[in-house]
XYZ file of C-alpha atoms in Angstrom:
559
model
C 0.000 0.000 0.000
C 1.163 3.521 -0.557
C 0.665 7.016 0.735
C -0.231 9.197 -2.230
C 0.029 12.877 -2.990
C -1.955 15.066 -5.327
C 1.242 16.227 -6.964
C 2.196 12.820 -8.251
C -1.143 11.140 -7.614
C 0.740 8.285 -6.006
C 4.186 7.116 -5.149
C 3.878 4.803 -8.122
C 3.745 7.723 -10.485
C 7.077 9.075 -9.323
C 8.575 5.610 -9.544
C 7.683 5.687 -13.208
C 4.051 4.893 -13.068
C 2.645 3.888 -16.334
C -0.358 2.289 -14.813
C -3.933 1.775 -15.830
C -6.915 3.861 -14.894
C -10.333 4.261 -16.430
C -12.236 7.347 -17.537
C -15.459 8.570 -16.054
C -18.541 8.949 -18.210
C -17.740 12.524 -19.214
C -14.310 11.780 -20.592
C -14.224 8.086 -21.441
C -14.605 8.368 -25.235
C -12.003 11.098 -25.650
C -9.707 9.766 -22.969
C -9.472 6.341 -24.519
C -9.139 7.693 -28.038
C -11.605 7.526 -30.892
C -9.415 5.910 -33.578
C -8.252 2.317 -33.649
C -4.809 1.520 -32.279
C -2.647 -0.180 -34.883
C 0.617 -2.104 -34.656
C 3.757 -0.028 -35.182
C 5.147 3.405 -34.411
C 7.006 4.843 -31.445
C 5.040 5.572 -28.274
C 6.601 8.325 -26.176
C 6.196 8.766 -22.427
C 6.917 12.225 -20.997
C 8.235 11.498 -17.517
C 9.162 13.617 -14.511
C 11.318 10.775 -13.168
C 15.074 11.254 -13.302
C 15.848 7.551 -12.955
C 14.141 4.385 -14.134
C 15.163 1.110 -12.555
C 13.833 -2.140 -13.965
C 15.315 -4.305 -11.207
C 12.291 -6.340 -10.036
C 13.707 -6.685 -6.519
C 13.764 -2.918 -6.041
C 10.479 -2.036 -7.739
C 7.334 -0.712 -6.085
C 5.499 -0.403 -9.410
C 1.859 -1.386 -9.747
C 0.796 -4.225 -12.032
C 0.179 -2.047 -15.085
C 3.325 0.076 -14.884
C 6.263 0.282 -17.258
C 8.472 -2.368 -15.662
C 5.923 -4.927 -16.862
C 6.608 -3.974 -20.475
C 9.976 -5.677 -20.039
C 9.271 -8.239 -17.315
C 6.452 -10.754 -16.929
C 5.380 -12.474 -13.696
C 3.423 -15.524 -12.651
C 0.229 -13.480 -12.826
C -0.663 -10.075 -14.237
C -3.408 -7.439 -14.302
C -6.011 -6.970 -17.005
C -7.848 -3.639 -17.047
C -11.077 -2.339 -18.516
C -12.890 0.978 -18.440
C -15.728 -0.087 -16.156
C -14.233 -2.192 -13.365
C -11.137 -2.642 -11.248
C -8.225 -4.631 -12.624
C -8.649 -8.391 -12.583
C -5.931 -10.940 -11.968
C -5.035 -13.167 -14.935
C -2.398 -15.856 -15.556
C 0.813 -14.511 -17.081
C 3.750 -16.930 -17.190
C 1.622 -19.398 -15.205
C -1.245 -21.478 -16.571
C -3.655 -20.159 -13.938
C -3.717 -17.728 -11.028
C -2.580 -20.391 -8.563
C -3.884 -23.548 -6.936
C -4.289 -23.215 -3.144
C -4.044 -26.082 -0.696
C -3.548 -26.516 3.039
C -6.267 -23.937 3.688
C -4.536 -21.270 1.603
C -1.053 -21.733 3.114
C 0.357 -23.475 0.013
C 0.106 -22.142 -3.552
C 1.213 -24.086 -6.631
C 1.845 -22.771 -10.154
C 2.631 -24.450 -13.469
C 4.441 -22.494 -16.202
C 3.068 -22.280 -19.730
C 5.036 -24.227 -22.340
C 7.485 -22.581 -24.736
C 8.254 -19.433 -22.741
C 11.500 -17.737 -23.772
C 13.657 -14.746 -22.884
C 14.722 -12.195 -25.492
C 17.966 -14.157 -26.073
C 15.991 -17.301 -26.917
C 16.764 -19.231 -23.719
C 13.948 -20.987 -21.863
C 12.217 -19.464 -18.830
C 12.225 -22.044 -16.016
C 10.735 -22.146 -12.514
C 14.184 -21.852 -10.908
C 14.536 -18.382 -12.466
C 11.380 -17.202 -10.704
C 12.592 -18.713 -7.435
C 15.924 -16.922 -7.817
C 14.209 -13.624 -8.654
C 12.174 -13.885 -5.460
C 15.212 -14.841 -3.379
C 17.276 -11.850 -4.530
C 14.460 -9.522 -3.383
C 15.398 -10.499 0.205
C 18.982 -9.255 -0.217
C 19.602 -6.114 1.878
C 21.554 -4.516 -0.974
C 18.441 -4.760 -3.186
C 15.931 -3.347 -0.694
C 13.064 -0.993 -1.487
C 10.719 -3.198 -3.489
C 7.217 -4.346 -2.590
C 7.616 -6.854 0.223
C 4.292 -8.569 0.897
C 5.799 -11.966 0.074
C 8.602 -11.464 2.586
C 6.180 -11.452 5.507
C 4.222 -14.457 4.198
C 6.835 -16.946 2.965
C 7.910 -19.349 5.713
C 11.426 -18.473 6.847
C 11.345 -15.124 5.117
C 11.912 -13.291 8.394
C 15.429 -14.756 8.635
C 16.399 -15.096 4.974
C 18.854 -12.527 3.568
C 19.102 -13.428 -0.106
C 21.056 -15.800 -2.360
C 24.388 -14.038 -2.625
C 26.041 -16.134 0.100
C 24.730 -19.384 -1.327
C 21.565 -19.756 0.772
C 18.217 -20.693 -0.730
C 14.712 -19.991 0.571
C 13.262 -23.423 1.351
C 9.643 -22.214 1.283
C 9.899 -21.662 -2.500
C 10.120 -25.083 -4.111
C 10.810 -25.959 -7.771
C 10.384 -29.736 -8.131
C 10.857 -29.398 -11.921
C 11.409 -26.743 -14.583
C 7.710 -25.863 -14.892
C 6.453 -26.113 -11.290
C 6.850 -23.657 -8.432
C 5.337 -24.108 -4.966
C 5.072 -21.477 -2.224
C 4.781 -22.419 1.457
C 3.275 -19.620 3.552
C 3.312 -19.106 7.299
C -0.374 -18.189 7.235
C -3.238 -18.374 4.784
C -3.470 -15.616 2.163
C -6.403 -15.265 -0.183
C -4.582 -12.415 -1.940
C -1.544 -14.481 -2.952
C -2.482 -14.429 -6.684
C -2.174 -10.613 -6.555
C 1.114 -10.815 -4.695
C 2.400 -13.171 -7.392
C 1.889 -10.365 -9.945
C 4.377 -8.067 -8.219
C 7.750 -7.296 -9.806
C 9.722 -9.598 -7.487
C 7.989 -12.578 -9.128
C 9.613 -11.845 -12.492
C 12.136 -14.454 -13.644
C 15.831 -13.627 -13.244
C 18.350 -16.147 -14.609
C 21.058 -16.606 -11.981
C 23.784 -16.584 -14.642
C 22.689 -13.087 -15.760
C 22.876 -11.599 -12.245
C 26.614 -10.895 -12.312
C 26.305 -7.259 -11.206
C 23.223 -6.977 -8.953
C 23.615 -3.236 -8.349
C 23.192 -2.546 -12.078
C 20.916 -5.413 -13.144
C 17.931 -3.074 -13.483
C 19.598 -1.042 -16.225
C 19.247 -3.859 -18.751
C 17.424 -6.856 -17.246
C 16.850 -10.079 -19.163
C 13.544 -9.422 -20.899
C 10.540 -11.730 -20.704
C 7.915 -9.157 -21.781
C 7.193 -7.664 -25.224
C 10.081 -5.173 -24.994
C 13.741 -5.088 -24.002
C 15.997 -2.189 -23.066
C 17.826 -0.793 -26.111
C 19.561 2.136 -24.408
C 19.392 4.039 -21.127
C 20.795 7.461 -20.268
C 19.833 8.298 -16.638
C 18.067 11.626 -16.314
C 17.517 11.860 -20.045
C 16.170 8.957 -22.070
C 15.192 5.296 -21.990
C 14.507 3.405 -25.210
C 12.716 0.070 -25.438
C 12.686 -2.121 -28.538
C 10.775 -5.282 -29.358
C 11.657 -8.595 -27.733
C 11.748 -10.969 -30.732
C 10.886 -13.987 -28.586
C 7.816 -12.611 -26.823
C 4.777 -14.780 -27.552
C 1.645 -12.639 -27.740
C -0.593 -15.718 -27.671
C 0.669 -16.574 -24.173
C 0.152 -13.057 -22.776
C -3.368 -11.899 -21.827
C -2.246 -8.608 -20.265
C -0.073 -6.916 -22.923
C -0.795 -5.947 -26.513
C 2.758 -5.070 -27.618
C 1.429 -2.695 -30.285
C 4.165 -0.024 -30.668
C 7.437 -0.995 -32.331
C 9.327 1.063 -29.769
C 8.699 2.988 -26.553
C 10.785 6.035 -25.611
C 10.781 7.702 -22.194
C 11.812 11.368 -22.162
C 12.939 11.775 -18.565
C 13.607 14.494 -16.015
C 10.930 16.864 -17.311
C 9.101 19.410 -15.172
C 5.424 18.569 -14.666
C 4.315 21.895 -16.164
C 6.472 21.277 -19.238
C 4.923 17.835 -19.700
C 1.385 19.164 -19.597
C 2.110 22.225 -21.749
C 3.666 20.031 -24.443
C 0.705 17.666 -24.452
C -1.763 20.531 -24.621
C 0.099 21.888 -27.676
C -0.028 18.428 -29.322
C 2.637 19.075 -31.958
C 5.245 16.923 -33.695
C 6.274 13.759 -31.837
C 4.133 14.827 -28.880
C 1.076 13.698 -30.832
C 2.377 10.187 -30.079
C 3.151 10.946 -26.421
C 1.377 10.754 -23.086
C 1.885 11.544 -19.425
C 1.642 8.800 -16.846
C 2.991 10.585 -13.768
C 2.293 14.303 -14.169
C -1.382 14.729 -13.365
C -3.058 17.849 -14.749
C -2.518 20.571 -12.090
C -5.327 22.792 -10.828
C -3.762 25.848 -12.503
C -4.189 24.296 -15.966
C -7.726 23.000 -15.495
C -9.412 26.164 -16.919
C -7.249 25.938 -20.033
C -7.972 22.241 -20.468
C -11.716 22.495 -19.915
C -11.953 25.654 -22.047
C -10.740 23.880 -25.186
C -12.938 20.930 -26.244
C -10.140 19.448 -28.357
C -7.793 19.363 -25.371
C -10.435 18.195 -22.924
C -11.169 15.244 -25.207
C -7.567 14.109 -24.667
C -7.729 14.053 -20.858
C -8.205 10.702 -19.157
C -9.715 11.042 -15.683
C -10.226 8.302 -13.144
C -13.701 7.719 -11.678
C -12.057 7.215 -8.313
C -8.625 6.864 -6.793
C -6.850 7.296 -3.492
C -8.843 8.068 -0.362
C -7.944 11.523 0.935
C -8.777 11.778 4.616
C -8.438 13.841 7.784
C -6.754 11.722 10.447
C -7.685 12.508 14.056
C -5.059 11.386 16.574
C -7.130 9.144 18.849
C -4.345 9.084 21.464
C -4.503 12.833 22.117
C -6.635 13.796 25.143
C -8.744 16.255 23.137
C -9.702 13.537 20.632
C -9.833 10.433 22.820
C -13.631 10.685 23.152
C -15.328 9.109 20.080
C -18.232 11.560 20.455
C -15.840 14.478 19.866
C -14.485 12.786 16.763
C -18.012 12.161 15.514
C -18.812 15.854 15.912
C -15.832 16.696 13.700
C -17.346 14.477 10.981
C -20.160 17.036 10.751
C -17.925 20.080 11.107
C -15.643 19.381 8.123
C -16.418 21.262 4.899
C -15.704 18.502 2.357
C -16.906 20.662 -0.495
C -14.213 23.259 0.221
C -11.598 20.493 0.171
C -12.962 19.299 -3.164
C -12.704 22.818 -4.604
C -9.127 23.175 -3.342
C -8.236 19.996 -5.220
C -9.723 21.173 -8.521
C -13.481 20.648 -8.198
C -15.626 17.534 -8.611
C -14.532 16.688 -12.169
C -10.786 16.804 -11.549
C -10.493 16.851 -7.750
C -12.667 13.913 -6.819
C -15.996 12.748 -5.463
C -16.928 13.427 -1.822
C -16.052 10.373 0.271
C -18.026 8.666 3.045
C -16.326 5.240 3.238
C -12.869 3.801 3.877
C -12.922 1.249 1.052
C -12.721 3.142 -2.216
C -15.045 2.616 -5.209
C -13.892 -0.080 -7.590
C -12.571 -2.310 -4.804
C -14.244 -5.533 -3.728
C -15.960 -4.858 -0.411
C -16.911 -1.273 -1.238
C -20.526 -0.307 -0.634
C -22.155 3.095 -0.476
C -23.065 4.212 3.027
C -22.810 7.353 5.126
C -22.811 7.078 8.915
C -22.571 10.871 9.278
C -24.882 12.403 6.652
C -24.431 16.140 6.293
C -24.570 18.801 3.561
C -21.411 18.937 1.387
C -20.246 22.030 3.311
C -20.852 20.315 6.661
C -23.333 20.964 9.471
C -21.561 23.251 11.962
C -24.697 23.668 14.076
C -25.001 19.949 14.689
C -21.279 19.709 15.341
C -21.492 22.473 17.967
C -24.336 20.802 19.825
C -22.531 17.441 19.802
C -19.346 19.040 21.144
C -21.302 20.738 23.897
C -22.930 17.449 24.874
C -19.465 15.867 25.017
C -18.150 18.700 27.197
C -15.732 19.797 24.479
C -16.820 23.299 23.520
C -14.017 25.708 22.526
C -11.836 22.863 21.295
C -8.325 23.853 20.197
C -6.307 21.537 17.917
C -2.990 21.477 16.016
C -2.863 20.225 12.424
C 0.427 18.941 10.964
C 0.515 19.959 7.284
C 2.711 18.531 4.527
C 3.497 21.902 2.957
C 5.581 20.348 0.172
C 2.378 19.218 -1.501
C 0.987 21.768 -3.986
C -2.496 21.753 -2.442
C -1.418 20.870 1.109
C -1.930 24.292 2.666
C -5.078 25.055 0.647
C -6.730 21.845 1.848
C -5.617 22.469 5.439
C -7.054 25.982 5.336
C -10.357 24.698 3.944
C -10.616 22.288 6.884
C -9.512 24.973 9.325
C -12.286 27.325 8.191
C -14.949 24.621 8.352
C -14.011 23.632 11.897
C -13.915 27.291 12.923
C -17.625 27.572 12.052
C -18.246 24.793 14.584
C -16.273 26.632 17.262
C -13.077 24.591 16.865
C -9.787 26.478 16.673
C -7.178 24.812 14.469
C -3.558 25.955 14.405
C -1.727 24.906 11.246
C 1.817 23.552 11.605
C 3.411 23.470 8.108
C 6.254 20.970 7.708
C 8.423 19.820 4.837
C 7.599 16.324 3.625
C 10.385 14.503 5.476
C 9.668 16.292 8.744
C 5.925 15.720 8.305
C 6.411 11.971 7.748
C 8.599 11.779 10.838
C 5.942 13.502 12.958
C 2.874 11.583 11.778
C 4.507 8.127 11.621
C 6.915 8.482 14.547
C 6.579 7.246 18.099
C 5.590 10.531 19.779
C 2.577 11.470 17.647
C 2.864 15.175 18.448
C -0.176 16.393 16.448
C -3.965 16.362 16.653
C -4.933 16.369 12.984
C -3.306 15.726 9.628
C -4.422 15.156 6.030
C -3.118 12.297 3.931
C -4.111 10.036 1.026
C -3.863 6.287 0.572
C -3.962 3.943 -2.417
C -3.636 0.140 -2.152
C -0.887 -1.623 -4.126
C -3.380 -4.145 -5.493
C -7.194 -4.247 -5.689
C -7.961 -5.836 -2.338
C -9.628 -4.011 0.527
C -6.859 -5.161 2.850
C -4.982 -2.161 1.420
C -7.752 0.226 2.475
C -8.021 -1.136 6.008
C -4.986 -2.891 7.493
C -2.255 -0.228 7.070
C -4.462 2.589 8.336
C -6.233 0.911 11.255
C -4.287 -2.094 12.575
C -2.698 -1.483 15.969
C 0.594 -2.830 14.605
C 0.778 0.153 12.211
C 0.908 2.857 14.928
C 4.248 4.679 14.991
C 7.605 3.179 14.000
C 7.016 4.286 10.409
C 3.485 2.864 10.213
C 0.695 4.803 8.544
C -2.024 4.435 11.169
C -1.966 8.225 11.558
C -5.213 8.174 13.534
C -3.380 5.980 16.067
C -6.566 3.968 16.249
C -6.425 0.767 18.272
C -9.294 -1.672 18.708
C -8.544 -5.335 19.590
C -11.819 -6.486 18.029
C -10.871 -4.761 14.769
C -7.385 -6.305 14.852
C -8.953 -9.753 15.197
C -11.358 -9.075 12.340
C -8.506 -7.823 10.118
C -6.617 -11.077 10.679
C -9.713 -13.118 9.830
C -10.374 -11.188 6.599
C -6.715 -11.449 5.586
C -6.713 -15.244 5.986
C -10.004 -15.837 4.143
C -9.134 -17.607 0.845
C -12.562 -17.020 -0.724
C -12.389 -13.521 -2.231
C -16.161 -12.970 -2.112
C -16.298 -13.895 1.566
C -13.227 -11.785 2.269
C -14.900 -8.810 0.575
C -17.873 -9.186 2.921
C -15.559 -9.207 5.924
C -13.722 -6.091 4.737
C -17.018 -4.333 4.035
C -18.216 -5.045 7.568
C -14.920 -3.691 8.916
C -15.410 -0.470 6.954
C -18.587 0.249 8.896
C -17.261 -1.078 12.203
C -14.233 1.216 12.100
C -16.099 4.304 10.913
C -18.554 3.847 13.782
C -15.600 4.751 16.035
C -14.803 7.786 13.829
C -10.997 7.571 13.784
C -10.788 9.744 10.665
C -12.933 11.779 8.286
C -13.100 10.534 4.673
C -12.760 13.652 2.480
C -12.692 12.757 -1.220
C -11.973 9.851 -3.512
C -9.195 11.724 -5.301
C -9.273 11.668 -9.083
C -6.250 11.575 -11.376
C -6.173 13.277 -14.771
C -3.566 12.586 -17.460
C -3.155 14.068 -20.937
C -2.357 12.149 -24.104
C -1.332 13.165 -27.602
C -3.960 12.974 -30.333
C -2.474 9.779 -31.843
C -2.358 7.802 -28.591
C -5.122 5.222 -28.189
C -6.254 2.738 -25.498
C -5.383 5.393 -22.913
C -7.914 5.368 -20.090
C -8.106 5.254 -16.302
C -10.066 2.385 -14.707
C -11.715 2.493 -11.280
C -8.495 0.860 -10.052
C -5.656 1.570 -10.478
C -6.126 5.274 -11.292
C -3.306 5.383 -13.859
C -3.028 4.804 -17.610
C -2.116 1.253 -18.597
C 0.946 1.338 -20.853
C 0.759 -2.403 -21.331
C -2.120 -1.887 -23.769
C -1.439 1.598 -25.190
C -1.144 1.920 -28.945
C -1.020 4.505 -31.715
C -3.218 5.466 -34.638
C -1.944 6.614 -38.022
């Protein structure tokens, strides 16, 4: 799971997000493109990233991001315009066969799979790729598997000759995972970059492997100049018939790197020359450019907006004396002016829909409900009376603000003004991003309120609930910024996590959504939308309900 920002829309975007997200009704036809995508041409990505690392062990990229143009996994994501991504077999014949109550998962590889050099992809390569992700010198990648694989807590990688016994390869086409507890989400975990095959013989320089990894996807690295340009060319041995997630339409893909976000958007608005064949996947349209975009129908038709996205929320520090009483926190639900927050983020079309739940739309387990119904601008009168009944009139609070975010102060001020109408005084404490993270995730918890956003790493409601509300995630770098602790909720989180039946698990997560909100640990503000521009020749460019990014695995060009 990942904390997101409105500037980059998510940490994935900065890490080179080229991820999939679907358009809402207003922009779906234009966002996706009106002409047919055809094989051929050079697709260009205008990127704000200064470095691109295709080392699967180090990657935090989502399942539809650029690393998956070069590397395949056991499973992959398939997107559409009207529903969240679904898990599909990639190198494997299916999404996994569970046994032992979900503690063992077995995969068979498809026949005839080859790397770009023509050598055969075997199960031992996937095992080795997973093992190297445990090496301390290759840290930083998504690590869900590390906490689940038996013995993973003590394993430190393959570079001293050790193997991870809980990953078994009885033959070249079979791989078996032994988990320390049941996981119904293992098929999603198996789609993460660390599950890409890495031939041991090719890993001679681990620190630089990501610059030109052995390709299993439709493209391979042709050249890479950090801070400037990355070029991908076709992998001659990629088998389209075996790959349900990638179309491999362009002949080449070029990343222009190190660009300023404003430059990216201005170039795409102009839509000239090679930029007709370009798109942005990490520089969301800023609020300052929205009038220009919406004022020109031709430009607006080339904006892909997501119907939903990260949950932006106001965390209330439940450990602080002023906010320890749930009735005080419930009063704040009515005091917050969500509409003002929405305006500060760019309005309903580009900023996002007003939120009332913890599980975001497009995720299994999401249902529409509102435990604290109020007008969009809040109900300060009701909030005042509730505070009085709780003996908390004239409340005074401190809000920690991440001032490095473009809309951070504007959103904080919108909340400050709304609470003022309910008689609550809020003092803003602006902090740079690093200092802010230290305050809100550190041990002391020296703040009353803070605003953040959260997007799961895969479409399971565990990502909406566990990191933000489990007791284990308080302090020590955890993102339970509300510092909410409820033993009954912790027990229910463990039960939902272990449930192998996804439909049953979704029911459990949905019940947790309501159970937690009944305690009012935070105020859901908006389901933040992303908006990305494309050139007029770029097709299949849309944003699904999840993930809220364009899917480069299927992008193509028209003549």
